[in-house]
PDB file of C-alpha atoms and ligand atoms in Angstrom:
ATOM      1  CA  MET W   1      -5.695  -3.789 -15.032  1.00  0.00           C
ATOM      2  CA  ILE W   2      -4.874  -1.218 -12.446  1.00  0.00           C
ATOM      3  CA  LYS W   3      -1.582  -1.745 -10.852  1.00  0.00           C
ATOM      4  CA  VAL W   4      -1.149  -0.315  -7.237  1.00  0.00           C
ATOM      5  CA  LEU W   5       2.100  -0.332  -5.375  1.00  0.00           C
ATOM      6  CA  PHE W   6       1.618   0.489  -1.462  1.00  0.00           C
ATOM      7  CA  VAL W   7       4.728   2.037   0.204  1.00  0.00           C
ATOM      8  CA  CYS W   8       6.046   2.495   3.774  1.00  0.00           C
ATOM      9  CA  LEU W   9       9.566   3.118   5.328  1.00  0.00           C
ATOM     10  CA  GLY W  10      10.474  -0.683   5.993  1.00  0.00           C
ATOM     11  CA  ASN W  11       7.976  -2.579   3.728  1.00  0.00           C
ATOM     12  CA  ILE W  12       7.593  -5.244   6.730  1.00  0.00           C
ATOM     13  CA  CYS W  13       4.745  -3.647   8.473  1.00  0.00           C
ATOM     14  CA  ARG W  14       2.318  -1.087   7.103  1.00  0.00           C
ATOM     15  CA  SER W  15       2.724  -1.504   3.291  1.00  0.00           C
ATOM     16  CA  PRO W  16       2.522  -5.588   3.086  1.00  0.00           C
ATOM     17  CA  MET W  17      -0.545  -5.143   5.555  1.00  0.00           C
ATOM     18  CA  ALA W  18      -1.984  -2.722   2.969  1.00  0.00           C
ATOM     19  CA  GLU W  19      -1.148  -5.303   0.188  1.00  0.00           C
ATOM     20  CA  PHE W  20      -2.906  -8.252   1.698  1.00  0.00           C
ATOM     21  CA  ILE W  21      -5.694  -6.339   3.032  1.00  0.00           C
ATOM     22  CA  PHE W  22      -6.368  -4.742  -0.614  1.00  0.00           C
ATOM     23  CA  LYS W  23      -5.537  -8.168  -2.336  1.00  0.00           C
ATOM     24  CA  ASP W  24      -8.245  -9.703   0.255  1.00  0.00           C
ATOM     25  CA  MET W  25     -10.747  -6.906  -0.677  1.00  0.00           C
ATOM     26  CA  VAL W  26     -10.638  -7.003  -4.214  1.00  0.00           C
ATOM     27  CA  ALA W  27     -10.683 -10.719  -4.145  1.00  0.00           C
ATOM     28  CA  LYS W  28     -13.939 -10.656  -2.103  1.00  0.00           C
ATOM     29  CA  LYS W  29     -15.518  -8.289  -4.791  1.00  0.00           C
ATOM     30  CA  GLY W  30     -14.705 -10.860  -7.543  1.00  0.00           C
ATOM     31  CA  MET W  31     -12.072  -8.504  -9.101  1.00  0.00           C
ATOM     32  CA  ALA W  32      -8.939 -10.045  -8.196  1.00  0.00           C
ATOM     33  CA  LYS W  33      -7.865 -10.252 -12.210  1.00  0.00           C
ATOM     34  CA  ASP W  34      -8.573  -6.521 -12.587  1.00  0.00           C
ATOM     35  CA  PHE W  35      -5.738  -5.704 -10.193  1.00  0.00           C
ATOM     36  CA  TYR W  36      -2.056  -6.083  -9.730  1.00  0.00           C
ATOM     37  CA  ILE W  37      -1.108  -5.261  -6.358  1.00  0.00           C
ATOM     38  CA  ASP W  38       2.312  -4.957  -4.591  1.00  0.00           C
ATOM     39  CA  SER W  39       4.391  -3.296  -1.912  1.00  0.00           C
ATOM     40  CA  ALA W  40       7.653  -1.632  -1.392  1.00  0.00           C
ATOM     41  CA  ALA W  41      10.065   0.363   1.138  1.00  0.00           C
ATOM     42  CA  THR W  42      11.759   3.762   0.813  1.00  0.00           C
ATOM     43  CA  SER W  43      14.543   2.709   2.704  1.00  0.00           C
ATOM     44  CA  ASN W  44      16.960  -0.353   1.800  1.00  0.00           C
ATOM     45  CA  TYR W  45      18.090  -1.844   5.030  1.00  0.00           C
ATOM     46  CA  ASN W  46      15.454  -4.442   5.151  1.00  0.00           C
ATOM     47  CA  GLU W  47      16.050  -5.514   1.332  1.00  0.00           C
ATOM     48  CA  ILE W  48      19.592  -5.955   2.191  1.00  0.00           C
ATOM     49  CA  ASP W  49      18.769  -8.120   5.164  1.00  0.00           C
ATOM     50  CA  LYS W  50      16.187  -9.923   3.203  1.00  0.00           C
ATOM     51  CA  GLU W  51      13.389  -9.301   6.079  1.00  0.00           C
ATOM     52  CA  GLY W  52      10.178 -10.831   5.648  1.00  0.00           C
ATOM     53  CA  ILE W  53       6.738  -9.304   7.085  1.00  0.00           C
ATOM     54  CA  TYR W  54       7.199  -8.523  10.665  1.00  0.00           C
ATOM     55  CA  GLU W  55       5.808 -11.090  13.001  1.00  0.00           C
ATOM     56  CA  GLU W  56       3.194  -8.787  14.927  1.00  0.00           C
ATOM     57  CA  ALA W  57       1.915  -7.648  11.293  1.00  0.00           C
ATOM     58  CA  LYS W  58       1.665 -11.368  10.286  1.00  0.00           C
ATOM     59  CA  ASN W  59      -0.275 -12.142  13.937  1.00  0.00           C
ATOM     60  CA  MET W  60      -2.828  -9.128  12.779  1.00  0.00           C
ATOM     61  CA  LEU W  61      -3.346 -10.453   9.482  1.00  0.00           C
ATOM     62  CA  LYS W  62      -3.991 -13.825  10.849  1.00  0.00           C
ATOM     63  CA  GLU W  63      -6.227 -12.555  13.565  1.00  0.00           C
ATOM     64  CA  MET W  64      -8.472 -10.666  10.996  1.00  0.00           C
ATOM     65  CA  LYS W  65      -8.276 -13.666   8.517  1.00  0.00           C
ATOM     66  CA  ILE W  66      -6.598 -11.980   5.629  1.00  0.00           C
ATOM     67  CA  PRO W  67      -4.598 -14.428   3.515  1.00  0.00           C
ATOM     68  CA  PHE W  68      -1.043 -13.492   2.880  1.00  0.00           C
ATOM     69  CA  ASN W  69       2.062 -15.125   1.087  1.00  0.00           C
ATOM     70  CA  GLU W  70       5.733 -14.792   2.307  1.00  0.00           C
ATOM     71  CA  HIS W  71       6.981 -11.177   1.210  1.00  0.00           C
ATOM     72  CA  ILE W  72      10.538 -10.000   1.451  1.00  0.00           C
ATOM     73  CA  SER W  73      11.108  -6.340   1.697  1.00  0.00           C
ATOM     74  CA  ARG W  74      12.366  -4.449  -1.328  1.00  0.00           C
ATOM     75  CA  GLN W  75      13.043  -0.746  -2.166  1.00  0.00           C
ATOM     76  CA  ILE W  76      11.034   0.998  -4.493  1.00  0.00           C
ATOM     77  CA  ARG W  77      12.676   1.600  -7.902  1.00  0.00           C
ATOM     78  CA  LYS W  78      12.273   4.506 -10.583  1.00  0.00           C
ATOM     79  CA  GLU W  79      10.965   2.065 -12.893  1.00  0.00           C
ATOM     80  CA  ASP W  80       8.201   1.279 -10.383  1.00  0.00           C
ATOM     81  CA  TYR W  81       6.711   4.809 -11.342  1.00  0.00           C
ATOM     82  CA  TYR W  82       6.357   3.595 -14.924  1.00  0.00           C
ATOM     83  CA  LYS W  83       4.980   0.395 -14.007  1.00  0.00           C
ATOM     84  CA  PHE W  84       2.250   1.199 -11.470  1.00  0.00           C
ATOM     85  CA  ASP W  85      -0.916   3.312 -11.743  1.00  0.00           C
ATOM     86  CA  TYR W  86      -0.899   4.482  -8.376  1.00  0.00           C
ATOM     87  CA  ILE W  87       1.978   4.503  -5.724  1.00  0.00           C
ATOM     88  CA  LEU W  88       0.384   4.860  -2.189  1.00  0.00           C
ATOM     89  CA  GLY W  89       2.394   5.849   0.710  1.00  0.00           C
ATOM     90  CA  MET W  90       1.249   5.501   4.403  1.00  0.00           C
ATOM     91  CA  GLU W  91       2.453   8.986   5.475  1.00  0.00           C
ATOM     92  CA  GLU W  92       3.867  12.477   4.323  1.00  0.00           C
ATOM     93  CA  LYS W  93       7.646  11.547   4.789  1.00  0.00           C
ATOM     94  CA  ASN W  94       6.937   8.262   2.572  1.00  0.00           C
ATOM     95  CA  VAL W  95       5.526  10.418  -0.213  1.00  0.00           C
ATOM     96  CA  ALA W  96       8.595  12.904  -0.035  1.00  0.00           C
ATOM     97  CA  ASN W  97      11.126   9.621  -0.266  1.00  0.00           C
ATOM     98  CA  ILE W  98       9.158   8.313  -2.795  1.00  0.00           C
ATOM     99  CA  LEU W  99       9.478  11.390  -4.749  1.00  0.00           C
ATOM    100  CA  ASN W 100      13.305  11.702  -4.054  1.00  0.00           C
ATOM    101  CA  ILE W 101      13.390   7.834  -5.566  1.00  0.00           C
ATOM    102  CA  VAL W 102      11.194   8.213  -8.824  1.00  0.00           C
ATOM    103  CA  GLY W 103      11.466  11.738  -9.308  1.00  0.00           C
ATOM    104  CA  GLU W 104       8.628  14.452 -10.198  1.00  0.00           C
ATOM    105  CA  ASP W 105       5.135  12.952 -10.148  1.00  0.00           C
ATOM    106  CA  VAL W 106       4.444  14.137 -13.517  1.00  0.00           C
ATOM    107  CA  GLU W 107       1.450  11.868 -14.005  1.00  0.00           C
ATOM    108  CA  ASN W 108      -0.053  12.366 -10.728  1.00  0.00           C
ATOM    109  CA  LYS W 109       0.270   8.813  -9.401  1.00  0.00           C
ATOM    110  CA  VAL W 110       1.765   9.407  -5.904  1.00  0.00           C
ATOM    111  CA  PHE W 111      -0.882   9.610  -2.920  1.00  0.00           C
ATOM    112  CA  LYS W 112      -1.068   8.851   0.710  1.00  0.00           C
ATOM    113  CA  LEU W 113      -3.320   6.239   1.319  1.00  0.00           C
ATOM    114  CA  LEU W 114      -5.769   8.163   3.575  1.00  0.00           C
ATOM    115  CA  ASP W 115      -6.022  10.963   0.652  1.00  0.00           C
ATOM    116  CA  PHE W 116      -8.878   9.248  -0.399  1.00  0.00           C
ATOM    117  CA  THR W 117     -10.841   9.679   2.709  1.00  0.00           C
ATOM    118  CA  GLU W 118     -12.643  12.734   4.082  1.00  0.00           C
ATOM    119  CA  LYS W 119      -9.985  13.650   6.530  1.00  0.00           C
ATOM    120  CA  PRO W 120      -6.359  12.935   4.907  1.00  0.00           C
ATOM    121  CA  ARG W 121      -3.760  12.048   7.298  1.00  0.00           C
ATOM    122  CA  ASP W 122      -0.546   9.780   8.021  1.00  0.00           C
ATOM    123  CA  ILE W 123      -1.084   6.193   9.045  1.00  0.00           C
ATOM    124  CA  ALA W 124       1.158   5.860  12.272  1.00  0.00           C
ATOM    125  CA  ASP W 125       4.004   3.416  12.117  1.00  0.00           C
ATOM    126  CA  PRO W 126       3.372   0.528  14.394  1.00  0.00           C
ATOM    127  CA  TRP W 127       6.887  -0.440  14.428  1.00  0.00           C
ATOM    128  CA  TYR W 128       7.570   2.474  16.814  1.00  0.00           C
ATOM    129  CA  THR W 129       3.920   2.938  18.264  1.00  0.00           C
ATOM    130  CA  GLY W 130       3.472  -0.893  18.863  1.00  0.00           C
ATOM    131  CA  ASP W 131      -0.258  -0.203  18.042  1.00  0.00           C
ATOM    132  CA  PHE W 132      -1.133  -2.721  15.018  1.00  0.00           C
ATOM    133  CA  TYR W 133      -4.816  -2.607  15.677  1.00  0.00           C
ATOM    134  CA  SER W 134      -4.933   1.262  14.910  1.00  0.00           C
ATOM    135  CA  THR W 135      -2.762   0.999  11.966  1.00  0.00           C
ATOM    136  CA  TYR W 136      -4.939  -2.235  10.712  1.00  0.00           C
ATOM    137  CA  TYR W 137      -8.192  -0.150  11.000  1.00  0.00           C
ATOM    138  CA  ASP W 138      -6.575   2.835   9.406  1.00  0.00           C
ATOM    139  CA  ILE W 139      -5.424   0.663   6.345  1.00  0.00           C
ATOM    140  CA  CYS W 140      -8.651  -0.893   6.134  1.00  0.00           C
ATOM    141  CA  TYR W 141     -10.635   2.417   5.907  1.00  0.00           C
ATOM    142  CA  GLY W 142      -7.914   3.744   3.394  1.00  0.00           C
ATOM    143  CA  CYS W 143      -8.280   0.664   1.207  1.00  0.00           C
ATOM    144  CA  GLU W 144     -12.311   1.168   1.426  1.00  0.00           C
ATOM    145  CA  LYS W 145     -12.186   4.743   0.281  1.00  0.00           C
ATOM    146  CA  PHE W 146      -9.509   4.200  -2.450  1.00  0.00           C
ATOM    147  CA  PHE W 147     -11.745   1.321  -3.781  1.00  0.00           C
ATOM    148  CA  ASP W 148     -14.781   3.594  -4.029  1.00  0.00           C
ATOM    149  CA  TYR W 149     -12.503   6.110  -5.965  1.00  0.00           C
ATOM    150  CA  ILE W 150     -11.384   3.462  -8.147  1.00  0.00           C
ATOM    151  CA  LYS W 151     -14.764   2.400  -8.998  1.00  0.00           C
ATOM    152  CA  LYS W 152     -16.000   5.892  -9.948  1.00  0.00           C
ATOM    153  CA  MET W 153     -12.925   6.082 -12.186  1.00  0.00           C
ATOM    154  CA  TRP W 154     -14.067   2.382 -13.538  1.00  0.00           C
ATOM    155  CA  TYR W 155     -15.845   3.891 -16.934  1.00  0.00           C
ATOM    156  CA  TYR W 156     -12.507   5.383 -17.940  1.00  0.00           C
ATOM    157  CA  TYR W 157     -10.086   2.474 -17.220  1.00  0.00           C
ATOM    158  CA  LYS W 158     -12.502   0.509 -19.276  1.00  0.00           C
ATOM    159  CA  LYS W 159     -12.199   2.357 -22.380  1.00  0.00           C
TER     160      LYS W 159
HETATM  161  P1  4NP N 201       6.849  -0.011   8.148  1.00  0.00           P
HETATM  162  O1  4NP N 201       7.611  -0.045   9.726  1.00  0.00           O
HETATM  163  O2  4NP N 201       7.464   1.200   7.416  1.00  0.00           O
HETATM  164  O3  4NP N 201       5.687   0.230   8.586  1.00  0.00           O
HETATM  165  O4  4NP N 201       7.310  -1.331   7.686  1.00  0.00           O
HETATM  166  C1  4NP N 201       9.008  -0.204   9.794  1.00  0.00           C
HETATM  167  C2  4NP N 201       9.581  -1.430  10.009  1.00  0.00           C
HETATM  168  C3  4NP N 201      10.919  -1.448  10.217  1.00  0.00           C
HETATM  169  C4  4NP N 201      11.560  -0.463  10.362  1.00  0.00           C
HETATM  170  C5  4NP N 201      11.222   0.751  10.174  1.00  0.00           C
HETATM  171  C6  4NP N 201       9.652   1.073  10.142  1.00  0.00           C
HETATM  172  N1  4NP N 201      12.902  -0.477  10.614  1.00  0.00           N
HETATM  173  O5  4NP N 201      13.660   0.514  10.955  1.00  0.00           O
HETATM  174  O6  4NP N 201      13.659  -1.441  10.464  1.00  0.00           O
END
């Protein structure tokens, strides 16, 4: 089983969208049982406030017919580094903050989601831009390319 943790600043917009988009993607490929997928924040304020997925992010998922469950924000913890195989931030600042929490990436598990595409770059935060569509399509693109990468590695995972 491949364990994937999506991470953003607040864990109420981008990373829960990525969590449910990727869950839907692998389910449609009949591979839900091969993955454990979760999401987390680099900050702690939404965990303290027990915030769920932001309404506009939920609306985006509903519009695109991506099923989701309620998800309460939680901050990434050091133990997550050992629990997950891939820890995927949305932007460079997320990666820096992830490393501040988990320590050095000795097992090369920490990436940006768009690192698996031809043009690695940040995924904008819709909490600030208000553009949930661009973020949604960037996340889908990143998830597709990440899945292609995993597929190429499949032989080694199955050993
Ligand atoms: P996210 O967006 O990192 O994509 O979940 C944010 C959501 C909330 C806040 C910041 C970013 N906030 O400051 O509460």
